[in-house]
Short mmCIF file of C-alpha atoms and ligand atoms in Angstrom, two decimals:
data_model
loop_
_atom_site.label_atom_id
_atom_site.label_comp_id
_atom_site.label_asym_id
_atom_site.label_seq_id
_atom_site.Cartn_x
_atom_site.Cartn_y
_atom_site.Cartn_z
CA MET A 1029 127.59 126.97 103.75
CA SER A 1030 125.82 127.79 107.46
CA ASN A 1031 126.57 125.28 110.23
CA THR A 1032 123.23 123.59 110.30
CA LEU A 1033 122.82 120.45 110.23
CA TYR A 1034 119.53 118.87 108.98
CA ASP A 1035 117.53 116.01 110.21
CA PHE A 1036 116.73 115.02 106.88
CA GLY A 1037 116.90 115.52 102.74
CA MET A 1038 114.69 115.28 99.99
CA ILE A 1039 115.67 114.67 96.82
CA GLY A 1040 113.51 116.38 93.60
CA LEU A 1041 111.33 118.97 94.79
CA GLY A 1042 108.38 118.09 92.59
CA THR A 1043 105.17 119.26 94.92
CA MET A 1044 105.46 115.31 96.73
CA GLY A 1045 108.61 116.22 97.70
CA ARG A 1046 108.65 119.45 98.74
CA ASN A 1047 105.59 119.14 100.46
CA LEU A 1048 106.20 116.33 102.39
CA LEU A 1049 109.47 118.26 103.69
CA LEU A 1050 107.46 121.38 104.70
CA ASN A 1051 105.71 118.85 106.36
CA LEU A 1052 108.27 117.41 108.64
CA ALA A 1053 109.42 121.23 108.95
CA ASP A 1054 106.19 121.64 110.72
CA HIS A 1055 106.97 118.52 112.94
CA GLY A 1056 110.10 120.74 114.06
CA PHE A 1057 112.14 118.35 112.00
CA SER A 1058 115.08 119.99 109.95
CA VAL A 1059 114.76 119.66 106.51
CA ILE A 1060 116.73 120.47 103.37
CA GLY A 1061 116.14 119.91 99.57
CA PHE A 1062 117.49 119.89 95.81
CA ASP A 1063 116.17 119.67 93.23
CA LYS A 1064 118.03 120.16 89.52
CA ASP A 1065 115.45 122.71 88.66
CA ILE A 1066 117.05 125.48 91.47
CA SER A 1067 114.03 127.29 91.25
CA LYS A 1068 112.52 124.32 93.44
CA GLY A 1069 114.77 125.16 95.75
CA ALA A 1070 113.42 129.35 96.60
CA THR A 1071 109.36 127.70 95.41
CA LEU A 1072 110.41 125.31 98.64
CA GLU A 1073 111.81 128.08 100.90
CA ALA A 1074 109.19 130.42 100.18
CA ALA A 1075 106.38 127.69 101.05
CA ALA A 1076 108.08 127.26 104.24
CA THR A 1077 106.10 127.98 107.49
CA ALA A 1078 107.44 130.48 109.51
CA GLY A 1079 109.45 129.76 112.43
CA THR A 1080 110.38 126.18 110.55
CA THR A 1081 114.22 125.10 108.71
CA VAL A 1082 113.55 124.93 105.34
CA LYS A 1083 116.24 125.61 102.79
CA GLY A 1084 117.28 124.78 99.24
CA VAL A 1085 120.13 124.17 97.54
CA SER A 1086 121.04 123.87 93.91
CA THR A 1087 124.36 120.56 94.41
CA LEU A 1088 123.14 116.94 95.48
CA ALA A 1089 126.80 117.37 97.32
CA GLU A 1090 126.09 120.56 99.28
CA MET A 1091 122.48 118.61 100.38
CA VAL A 1092 124.50 115.14 101.41
CA GLN A 1093 126.69 117.14 103.35
CA GLN A 1094 124.75 119.40 105.99
CA LEU A 1095 122.60 116.33 106.93
CA LYS A 1096 122.79 114.95 110.66
CA ARG A 1097 124.25 111.49 110.99
CA PRO A 1098 123.66 108.93 109.98
CA ARG A 1099 122.16 110.84 107.32
CA LYS A 1100 118.27 110.35 106.18
CA MET A 1101 117.04 111.18 102.85
CA MET A 1102 114.17 110.18 100.58
CA MET A 1103 114.66 111.02 97.08
CA LEU A 1104 111.14 111.38 95.36
CA VAL A 1105 112.00 111.14 91.34
CA PRO A 1106 109.84 108.86 88.42
CA ALA A 1107 110.27 105.56 89.41
CA GLY A 1108 113.16 103.89 86.60
CA SER A 1109 116.02 105.32 85.67
CA VAL A 1110 115.93 108.17 87.04
CA VAL A 1111 116.57 106.34 90.61
CA ASP A 1112 119.01 104.67 89.47
CA SER A 1113 121.00 107.83 88.61
CA VAL A 1114 120.50 109.58 91.37
CA ILE A 1115 121.71 106.38 93.42
CA GLU A 1116 124.99 106.86 90.92
CA ASP A 1117 125.36 110.47 92.25
CA LEU A 1118 124.33 110.06 94.95
CA LEU A 1119 126.82 106.81 96.05
CA PRO A 1120 130.67 108.91 96.56
CA LEU A 1121 128.61 111.36 98.66
CA LEU A 1122 127.01 109.07 100.75
CA GLU A 1123 129.36 106.92 104.32
CA LYS A 1124 129.11 103.74 105.89
CA GLY A 1125 125.31 104.03 108.03
CA ASP A 1126 123.85 106.19 105.67
CA ILE A 1127 119.81 105.49 104.62
CA VAL A 1128 118.20 106.18 101.12
CA ILE A 1129 115.11 106.04 100.39
CA ASP A 1130 112.28 105.71 97.80
CA GLY A 1131 109.16 107.03 98.27
CA GLY A 1132 107.93 107.21 95.05
CA ASN A 1133 106.44 104.26 93.18
CA SER A 1134 109.03 102.16 92.01
CA HIS A 1135 108.56 98.26 91.04
CA PHE A 1136 109.09 96.36 93.82
CA THR A 1137 112.13 94.03 92.03
CA ASP A 1138 114.22 97.64 91.04
CA THR A 1139 113.81 98.13 94.41
CA LEU A 1140 115.10 94.70 95.65
CA ARG A 1141 118.26 95.44 92.94
CA ARG A 1142 119.16 98.00 94.73
CA ILE A 1143 118.45 97.20 98.02
CA THR A 1144 121.43 94.27 97.66
CA TYR A 1145 123.15 97.07 95.50
CA LEU A 1146 124.00 99.41 98.47
CA GLN A 1147 123.70 96.51 101.03
CA ASP A 1148 127.33 95.94 99.64
CA LYS A 1149 128.53 99.46 99.72
CA GLY A 1150 127.65 99.81 103.81
CA ILE A 1151 124.35 101.84 102.65
CA HIS A 1152 120.55 101.16 104.43
CA PHE A 1153 118.05 101.89 101.22
CA MET A 1154 114.43 101.46 102.03
CA GLY A 1155 111.86 101.33 99.50
CA ILE A 1156 108.53 103.11 101.20
CA GLY A 1157 104.59 103.59 99.38
CA VAL A 1158 103.18 106.58 100.28
CA SER A 1159 100.21 107.89 99.87
CA GLY A 1160 97.72 110.43 99.52
CA GLY A 1161 98.67 112.45 96.56
CA GLU A 1162 100.09 115.91 96.88
CA GLN A 1163 97.65 117.28 100.00
CA GLY A 1164 98.32 114.24 101.84
CA ALA A 1165 102.02 114.84 101.42
CA ARG A 1166 101.65 117.71 102.90
CA THR A 1167 98.49 117.22 105.83
CA GLY A 1168 99.77 113.39 106.74
CA PRO A 1169 99.94 110.98 104.21
CA SER A 1170 99.73 106.22 103.94
CA ILE A 1171 103.46 105.96 104.39
CA MET A 1172 104.66 102.07 103.76
CA PRO A 1173 108.08 101.56 105.10
CA GLY A 1174 109.68 98.28 103.88
CA GLY A 1175 113.14 96.37 103.96
CA ASP A 1176 115.81 97.39 106.91
CA ILE A 1177 114.72 97.14 110.27
CA ALA A 1178 117.44 99.01 111.11
CA ALA A 1179 116.84 102.40 108.89
CA TRP A 1180 113.14 101.57 109.67
CA LYS A 1181 113.88 102.24 113.28
CA GLU A 1182 116.07 105.29 112.62
CA MET A 1183 113.52 106.75 110.36
CA LYS A 1184 110.39 106.32 112.78
CA PRO A 1185 110.04 109.06 114.84
CA LEU A 1186 110.22 111.11 111.56
CA LEU A 1187 107.67 109.19 109.67
CA GLU A 1188 105.51 108.61 112.73
CA ALA A 1189 104.70 112.69 113.17
CA VAL A 1190 104.00 113.38 109.28
CA SER A 1191 101.63 110.04 108.88
CA ALA A 1192 97.89 110.96 109.01
CA LYS A 1193 96.81 110.08 112.53
CA VAL A 1194 93.35 108.15 113.00
CA ASN A 1195 91.99 107.82 116.61
CA ASP A 1196 96.05 109.33 117.21
CA GLU A 1197 97.69 105.93 115.58
CA PRO A 1198 100.25 106.98 113.25
CA CYS A 1199 99.16 105.41 109.44
CA VAL A 1200 102.50 104.32 109.39
CA ALA A 1201 103.52 101.16 110.44
CA TYR A 1202 106.39 98.43 108.86
CA MET A 1203 105.07 96.80 106.05
CA GLY A 1204 107.63 94.02 105.55
CA LYS A 1205 111.10 92.16 104.36
CA GLY A 1206 112.71 93.23 101.36
CA ALA A 1207 110.54 95.57 99.29
CA ALA A 1208 107.47 95.57 101.03
CA GLY A 1209 106.82 99.03 101.29
CA HIS A 1210 106.74 99.38 97.43
CA TYR A 1211 104.96 96.18 97.30
CA VAL A 1212 101.73 96.60 99.87
CA LYS A 1213 101.83 100.48 97.70
CA MET A 1214 101.10 98.45 94.83
CA VAL A 1215 98.91 97.12 95.41
CA HIS A 1216 97.25 99.62 97.64
CA ASN A 1217 97.06 101.54 93.87
CA GLY A 1218 95.58 98.52 92.19
CA ILE A 1219 92.46 98.22 94.49
CA GLU A 1220 92.44 101.71 94.13
CA TYR A 1221 92.30 101.37 90.51
CA ALA A 1222 89.60 99.00 90.95
CA ILE A 1223 87.32 101.05 93.49
CA MET A 1224 87.88 104.02 90.25
CA GLN A 1225 86.54 101.31 88.24
CA LEU A 1226 83.58 100.09 89.76
CA ILE A 1227 82.51 104.24 90.75
CA SER A 1228 82.81 105.10 87.39
CA GLU A 1229 80.50 102.17 86.67
CA VAL A 1230 77.90 102.85 89.02
CA TYR A 1231 78.36 106.45 87.54
CA ASP A 1232 77.73 105.37 84.15
CA ILE A 1233 74.59 103.80 84.84
CA LEU A 1234 73.44 106.99 86.84
CA LYS A 1235 74.18 109.12 84.82
CA TYR A 1236 73.38 107.49 81.43
CA HIS A 1237 70.78 105.01 82.61
CA VAL A 1238 68.48 106.84 85.97
CA GLY A 1239 69.35 110.43 83.98
CA LEU A 1240 71.01 112.08 87.09
CA SER A 1241 72.52 115.84 86.37
CA ASN A 1242 75.28 116.26 87.88
CA ASP A 1243 74.30 117.76 90.81
CA GLU A 1244 71.58 114.44 91.45
CA LEU A 1245 75.09 112.66 91.42
CA HIS A 1246 76.19 115.45 93.84
CA THR A 1247 73.42 114.57 95.50
CA VAL A 1248 73.37 111.61 95.52
CA PHE A 1249 77.27 110.96 96.37
CA LYS A 1250 77.42 113.39 99.30
CA THR A 1251 74.56 110.74 100.86
CA TRP A 1252 76.99 107.85 100.05
CA ASN A 1253 80.15 109.47 101.72
CA GLU A 1254 77.89 109.95 104.56
CA GLY A 1255 76.64 106.54 105.19
CA GLU A 1256 78.59 102.92 105.03
CA LEU A 1257 80.12 103.98 101.72
CA GLN A 1258 82.13 106.47 103.13
CA SER A 1259 85.31 106.87 101.67
CA PHE A 1260 88.05 109.20 99.85
CA LEU A 1261 87.20 108.75 96.82
CA ILE A 1262 83.73 108.48 96.93
CA GLU A 1263 84.03 112.17 98.57
CA ILE A 1264 86.17 113.67 96.16
CA THR A 1265 83.38 112.13 93.19
CA ALA A 1266 80.82 113.92 94.98
CA GLU A 1267 82.73 117.10 94.73
CA ILE A 1268 84.07 116.72 91.23
CA PHE A 1269 80.56 116.62 89.27
CA LEU A 1270 80.37 120.49 91.20
CA LYS A 1271 83.29 122.54 89.36
CA GLU A 1272 82.30 124.41 86.67
CA ASP A 1273 84.96 124.58 83.50
CA ASP A 1274 86.45 128.33 83.79
CA LEU A 1275 86.16 128.11 79.70
CA THR A 1276 82.98 126.66 78.84
CA LYS A 1277 80.87 127.19 82.37
CA ASN A 1278 79.60 123.17 81.83
CA ARG A 1279 80.35 121.27 84.81
CA LEU A 1280 84.13 120.66 83.99
CA VAL A 1281 83.61 116.45 84.04
CA ASP A 1282 81.79 117.02 80.98
CA MET A 1283 84.07 118.57 79.11
CA ILE A 1284 87.25 116.12 79.92
CA TYR A 1285 87.95 113.22 76.63
CA ASP A 1286 86.95 109.49 78.41
CA LYS A 1287 90.97 108.21 78.39
CA ALA A 1288 92.50 107.31 81.37
CA GLY A 1289 96.11 107.32 81.99
CA SER A 1290 97.79 105.35 84.23
CA LYS A 1291 101.50 105.64 85.50
CA GLY A 1292 101.85 101.56 85.73
CA THR A 1293 100.69 100.44 89.50
CA GLY A 1294 97.75 98.93 88.55
CA LYS A 1295 99.05 97.06 85.29
CA TRP A 1296 102.07 95.21 87.99
CA THR A 1297 99.96 94.40 90.31
CA SER A 1298 97.87 92.36 88.03
CA GLN A 1299 100.95 91.09 86.55
CA ASP A 1300 102.37 90.18 89.84
CA ALA A 1301 98.89 88.30 90.82
CA MET A 1302 99.52 86.30 88.00
CA ASN A 1303 103.28 85.26 88.94
CA LEU A 1304 102.28 84.40 92.25
CA PRO A 1305 99.53 83.09 91.63
CA VAL A 1306 96.48 84.69 93.26
CA SER A 1307 93.08 85.96 91.52
CA ILE A 1308 92.59 89.24 91.08
CA PRO A 1309 89.78 89.42 88.69
CA THR A 1310 88.40 92.91 89.40
CA ILE A 1311 91.72 94.98 89.69
CA ASP A 1312 92.39 93.26 86.17
CA ALA A 1313 89.88 94.51 85.19
CA ALA A 1314 90.10 98.36 85.99
CA VAL A 1315 93.20 97.97 84.27
CA ALA A 1316 92.07 96.64 81.41
CA MET A 1317 88.57 99.16 80.94
CA ARG A 1318 91.43 102.35 81.59
CA THR A 1319 93.04 100.51 78.23
CA LEU A 1320 90.21 100.03 76.00
CA SER A 1321 89.28 103.83 77.43
CA GLY A 1322 92.19 104.61 75.16
CA PHE A 1323 91.03 103.32 71.90
CA LYS A 1324 88.76 105.72 71.32
CA ASP A 1325 88.89 105.71 67.47
CA GLU A 1326 87.89 101.97 67.25
CA ARG A 1327 84.84 102.73 70.10
CA THR A 1328 83.09 105.76 68.04
CA ALA A 1329 83.80 103.10 64.61
CA ALA A 1330 81.87 100.81 66.98
CA ALA A 1331 79.88 102.56 68.08
CA ALA A 1332 78.69 103.69 64.77
CA LEU A 1333 78.53 100.14 63.40
CA TYR A 1334 76.34 98.63 66.29
CA LYS A 1335 74.90 101.92 67.95
CA PRO A 1336 74.25 100.96 70.76
CA THR A 1337 70.98 102.87 72.29
CA ILE A 1338 70.93 103.34 76.39
CA LYS A 1339 67.41 104.11 77.59
CA THR A 1340 66.28 106.44 80.19
CA ILE A 1341 64.23 105.45 83.13
CA THR A 1342 61.59 108.02 84.18
CA GLU A 1343 60.55 106.03 87.38
CA GLY A 1344 61.42 104.75 89.74
CA LYS A 1345 65.21 106.10 90.07
CA GLU A 1346 65.30 105.90 94.21
CA LYS A 1347 65.22 101.66 93.21
CA ILE A 1348 67.98 102.11 90.88
CA ILE A 1349 70.59 104.53 93.36
CA GLN A 1350 69.77 102.15 96.02
CA LEU A 1351 70.55 99.15 94.04
CA ALA A 1352 73.92 101.56 92.73
CA HIS A 1353 74.53 102.07 96.56
CA ASP A 1354 74.52 97.94 97.73
CA ALA A 1355 76.51 96.60 94.53
CA LEU A 1356 79.04 98.72 95.01
CA TYR A 1357 79.80 98.79 98.65
CA CYS A 1358 79.31 95.06 97.98
CA ALA A 1359 81.96 95.30 94.97
CA ILE A 1360 84.21 97.06 96.87
CA ILE A 1361 84.70 94.94 99.95
CA ILE A 1362 85.01 92.32 97.51
CA SER A 1363 87.98 94.04 95.24
CA TYR A 1364 89.44 95.15 99.09
CA ALA A 1365 89.51 90.98 99.22
CA GLN A 1366 91.08 90.34 96.26
CA GLY A 1367 94.41 92.55 96.60
CA LEU A 1368 94.85 91.83 100.39
CA SER A 1369 94.55 87.80 99.87
CA MET A 1370 97.06 88.64 97.09
CA LEU A 1371 99.43 90.67 100.29
CA HIS A 1372 97.94 87.29 101.67
CA LYS A 1373 99.82 85.05 99.66
CA ALA A 1374 102.94 87.13 98.08
CA SER A 1375 103.79 87.80 102.30
CA SER A 1376 104.77 83.82 102.09
CA GLU A 1377 105.55 83.21 98.67
CA LEU A 1378 107.75 86.39 98.48
CA GLN A 1379 109.15 85.94 102.30
CA MET A 1380 108.04 89.01 103.03
CA ASP A 1381 106.26 88.79 105.74
CA ILE A 1382 103.57 91.51 105.53
CA PRO A 1383 101.67 92.63 108.70
CA LEU A 1384 98.01 92.31 107.19
CA LYS A 1385 97.07 94.01 110.12
CA ASP A 1386 99.08 96.62 110.44
CA VAL A 1387 98.23 97.10 106.23
CA VAL A 1388 94.56 97.82 106.74
CA ARG A 1389 95.54 100.07 110.21
CA ILE A 1390 97.43 102.15 108.20
CA TRP A 1391 95.31 103.08 105.19
CA ARG A 1392 92.45 103.99 107.78
CA GLY A 1393 93.92 107.34 107.13
CA GLY A 1394 95.63 109.83 104.57
CA CYS A 1395 95.24 106.95 101.79
CA ILE A 1396 93.74 107.52 98.89
CA ILE A 1397 91.63 104.36 99.66
CA ARG A 1398 91.17 105.15 103.28
CA SER A 1399 87.15 104.33 104.16
CA SER A 1400 85.32 103.46 107.26
CA LEU A 1401 85.66 99.60 105.97
CA LEU A 1402 89.25 99.49 107.22
CA GLU A 1403 87.80 100.31 110.70
CA ILE A 1404 86.13 96.87 110.05
CA PHE A 1405 88.86 95.25 107.83
CA THR A 1406 91.13 95.76 110.73
CA ALA A 1407 88.58 94.23 113.65
CA ALA A 1408 88.90 91.41 111.47
CA TYR A 1409 93.04 90.96 111.53
CA LYS A 1410 93.00 91.96 114.96
CA ARG A 1411 91.10 88.12 115.59
CA ASP A 1412 92.82 86.58 113.21
CA ALA A 1413 96.56 87.79 111.48
CA MET A 1414 97.21 85.33 109.16
CA LEU A 1415 93.42 85.49 107.89
CA ALA A 1416 93.51 84.45 104.10
CA ASN A 1417 90.60 86.14 102.61
CA ILE A 1418 88.34 89.25 104.42
CA LEU A 1419 85.76 87.28 102.68
CA LEU A 1420 86.03 84.92 105.34
CA ASN A 1421 85.79 86.88 108.15
CA LYS A 1422 82.14 86.53 110.00
CA LYS A 1423 81.12 90.70 110.00
CA VAL A 1424 82.42 91.22 106.12
CA ALA A 1425 80.04 88.20 105.23
CA ALA A 1426 76.96 89.26 107.14
CA ILE A 1427 77.56 93.00 105.17
CA VAL A 1428 78.45 90.44 101.59
CA LYS A 1429 75.77 88.31 102.19
CA LYS A 1430 73.07 91.40 102.98
CA LYS A 1431 74.24 93.05 99.68
CA GLN A 1432 74.79 90.32 96.89
CA GLY A 1433 71.39 90.47 96.05
CA ASN A 1434 71.42 94.09 95.26
CA LEU A 1435 74.76 93.75 93.42
CA ARG A 1436 72.96 91.00 91.31
CA LYS A 1437 69.75 92.92 90.38
CA PHE A 1438 72.12 95.84 89.23
CA ILE A 1439 74.72 94.40 87.16
CA GLN A 1440 71.32 91.97 85.51
CA LYS A 1441 69.76 95.66 84.83
CA SER A 1442 73.02 97.15 83.88
CA ILE A 1443 73.11 94.72 81.16
CA ALA A 1444 69.69 94.88 79.95
CA VAL A 1445 70.03 98.56 79.11
CA LYS A 1446 73.83 97.63 77.34
CA ILE A 1447 75.79 99.87 79.78
CA PRO A 1448 79.21 97.55 80.02
CA VAL A 1449 79.47 96.63 84.60
CA THR A 1450 82.79 94.77 84.36
CA ALA A 1451 84.55 95.42 87.29
CA LEU A 1452 80.92 94.52 89.11
CA SER A 1453 80.89 91.41 86.84
CA THR A 1454 84.31 90.35 88.34
CA ALA A 1455 83.62 90.93 91.54
CA LEU A 1456 80.40 89.37 92.01
CA GLY A 1457 81.74 86.36 89.39
CA TYR A 1458 85.31 85.99 91.91
CA PHE A 1459 82.46 86.05 94.90
CA ASP A 1460 80.39 83.39 92.87
CA ALA A 1461 83.01 81.03 92.56
CA TYR A 1462 84.87 82.04 95.40
CA CYS A 1463 81.76 80.59 97.78
CA ARG A 1464 81.71 77.40 95.19
CA GLU A 1465 82.95 74.35 97.54
CA ARG A 1466 83.24 72.66 93.56
CA MET A 1467 83.98 74.49 90.29
CA PRO A 1468 83.99 73.40 87.11
CA THR A 1469 87.68 73.19 86.18
CA ASN A 1470 86.87 68.95 86.55
CA LEU A 1471 86.40 69.63 82.40
CA ILE A 1472 89.12 71.69 82.22
CA GLN A 1473 91.76 68.56 83.92
CA ALA A 1474 89.77 66.25 82.28
CA GLN A 1475 90.07 67.49 78.35
CA ARG A 1476 93.69 68.87 79.36
CA ASP A 1477 94.38 65.04 80.14
CA LEU A 1478 92.78 64.24 76.87
CA PHE A 1479 94.68 66.64 74.73
CA GLY A 1480 97.21 66.82 76.21
CA ALA A 1481 98.32 64.14 78.53
CA HIS A 1482 98.31 66.46 81.53
CA THR A 1483 96.73 64.00 83.40
CA TYR A 1484 94.62 65.47 87.40
CA GLN A 1485 93.81 64.13 90.57
CA ARG A 1486 90.46 62.23 91.65
CA THR A 1487 88.56 62.87 93.82
CA ASP A 1488 87.85 59.38 95.41
CA LYS A 1489 91.74 58.47 96.25
CA GLU A 1490 95.22 60.31 95.94
CA GLY A 1491 97.56 60.42 93.94
CA THR A 1492 97.71 61.26 89.74
CA PHE A 1493 96.45 59.99 87.31
CA HIS A 1494 96.00 60.17 83.06
CA THR A 1495 93.86 58.24 81.11
CA GLU A 1496 93.61 57.01 77.34
CA TRP A 1497 90.57 58.77 76.48
C1 3PG B 1770 99.54 107.76 92.49
O1 3PG B 1770 100.54 106.91 92.22
O2 3PG B 1770 99.70 108.71 91.55
C2 3PG B 1770 97.97 106.72 92.12
O3 3PG B 1770 98.20 106.92 92.75
C3 3PG B 1770 97.95 106.13 90.99
O4 3PG B 1770 98.63 107.08 89.69
P1 3PG B 1770 98.17 106.50 87.81
O5 3PG B 1770 96.71 106.42 87.91
O6 3PG B 1770 98.51 107.42 87.18
O7 3PG B 1770 98.48 105.43 87.70
#
C-alpha cells in the first residue's frame, strides 16, 4: 500500500462516480475510488489526466484507510437498499468525524433516517443531489448539498471546485437542513419531467399536425435555443433530430420505442406534493403520461377501436410554430413555478429552510433544467427571498401575460386535431385557477356538508358552519 493519503474517496465507479472523481482530480485533489467490479478501478486510473493523482482499489478498507482525516467520501450507487448495505460495510472502517455523502437519487425520507442513524455514531452523513448527467459530472455539475453544516463547510472547497460555473460563480450552495439536498434534487427532477413532457407534446404537434421533417424540427429547436427558450433540454432536443441510426440509416428518434422509463424521482415529487400538500399538476401529468406510455398494447387496441385521424396542414406552418414556441415557453415557466412553490412550502413544512434564491442560482449551470429563465428567477428571488410563487413576480408576470394567449390558442388547436397536450393543458389550468380570486370550490364545500356534514366556512363571518340541507 502506498503512503499517499487521498483527499477524497468514491464508492461506486460507474460513469457518474468515475467522472466526478476525475473532475476532482483535474482540480488538484488526490482521489481514490472503490468498486466491487475490480475492473472499474483500472478503468478509472486509465482515464485520469496525466499528472493527476487518481487511484482505483479493490476493497472498501483499502480506500477508507488511505483517506486524509476527517475522511471525506461519497457513494454513487443505486438508490435504495444498496446505500444501506454500503453504510453497513463502511461502519467498522469509519471514525468519529468522518464524512459520508450519498450523491445518488435517494428518497429524502431514507436520507433523514440515515442521518439520524449515523449521527448517533458520530459520523456526518450528507445527502447531496448531483445533476448534469455523465458529461456534467466530468466537466461541472450543479450540486445540491444539504444537512450537516460542519460537513458542508469541510466539503465546500471540493464541491465548489468541481461544480459548474456561471459568471465565475460555482453552481453549488447549501440547500438547507436535514435531507434538503436530496429534496431539492427530487423537485429538480420533477420539473425536468414536466419540461420533457411539454417538449414532447409540442414535438407531437409539429411532427404529426404541422408535418415537419426531422431536419426542420432540428432547425426549429435550434432557433428556439438561440432565443428566450435557451436551455439544455431544448439544445439536446435539436441535436436528437439529426442523429442517424447505425442499423437502418433512418433518424434514430424514429426508431425508438415510445415507452418512457423512469427511476422514480418524478413520482416521488408528485407523491410528496400531495403530502405537503401543494399543487403541481404539470409534474403530475408528466409522470402520468410516462406511465400511460407503458400501456402500449392497450393503446394499440384503443387506436384500432377509435381510429383517431390526425390531419397534416399544408398552410400556416409558421404561425403554429410561433404558437408552439410561446406555448412551450409559458408552460415551462408555469412548471418551474409549481416546483419552486413546492420547495417554498416544503422549506417551512418540513423544517428544511431551503434558500430558494440559491436554488435557482445554482440551477443556472450544470444541471439538466438549466435555462436562461433561471436568470430571471434568480433576480426575482434576490428581490424577495420569501416569494411564495414565481408567478407573483412582476417581471415573470409580464412574460406570462404576453404568452398565455398563445398557450391557450395552441391548446385549442391541439385538442381540435386530437393530439393530446395533457401537460400543456394542466399548465394553463393551473395558471387560470391560480389567477382566480374565487374558485368554484364553494360548491364542493356545500356538497361535502350536504352528504357528510363536513362543515364549511362563510364569506361574511368567521367560524365553522353546518347546515341541515
Ligand atoms: C436522472 O437522475 O438520471 C434523471 O435526471 C432522471 O432519471 P429518470 O428519467 O430515469 O427518472
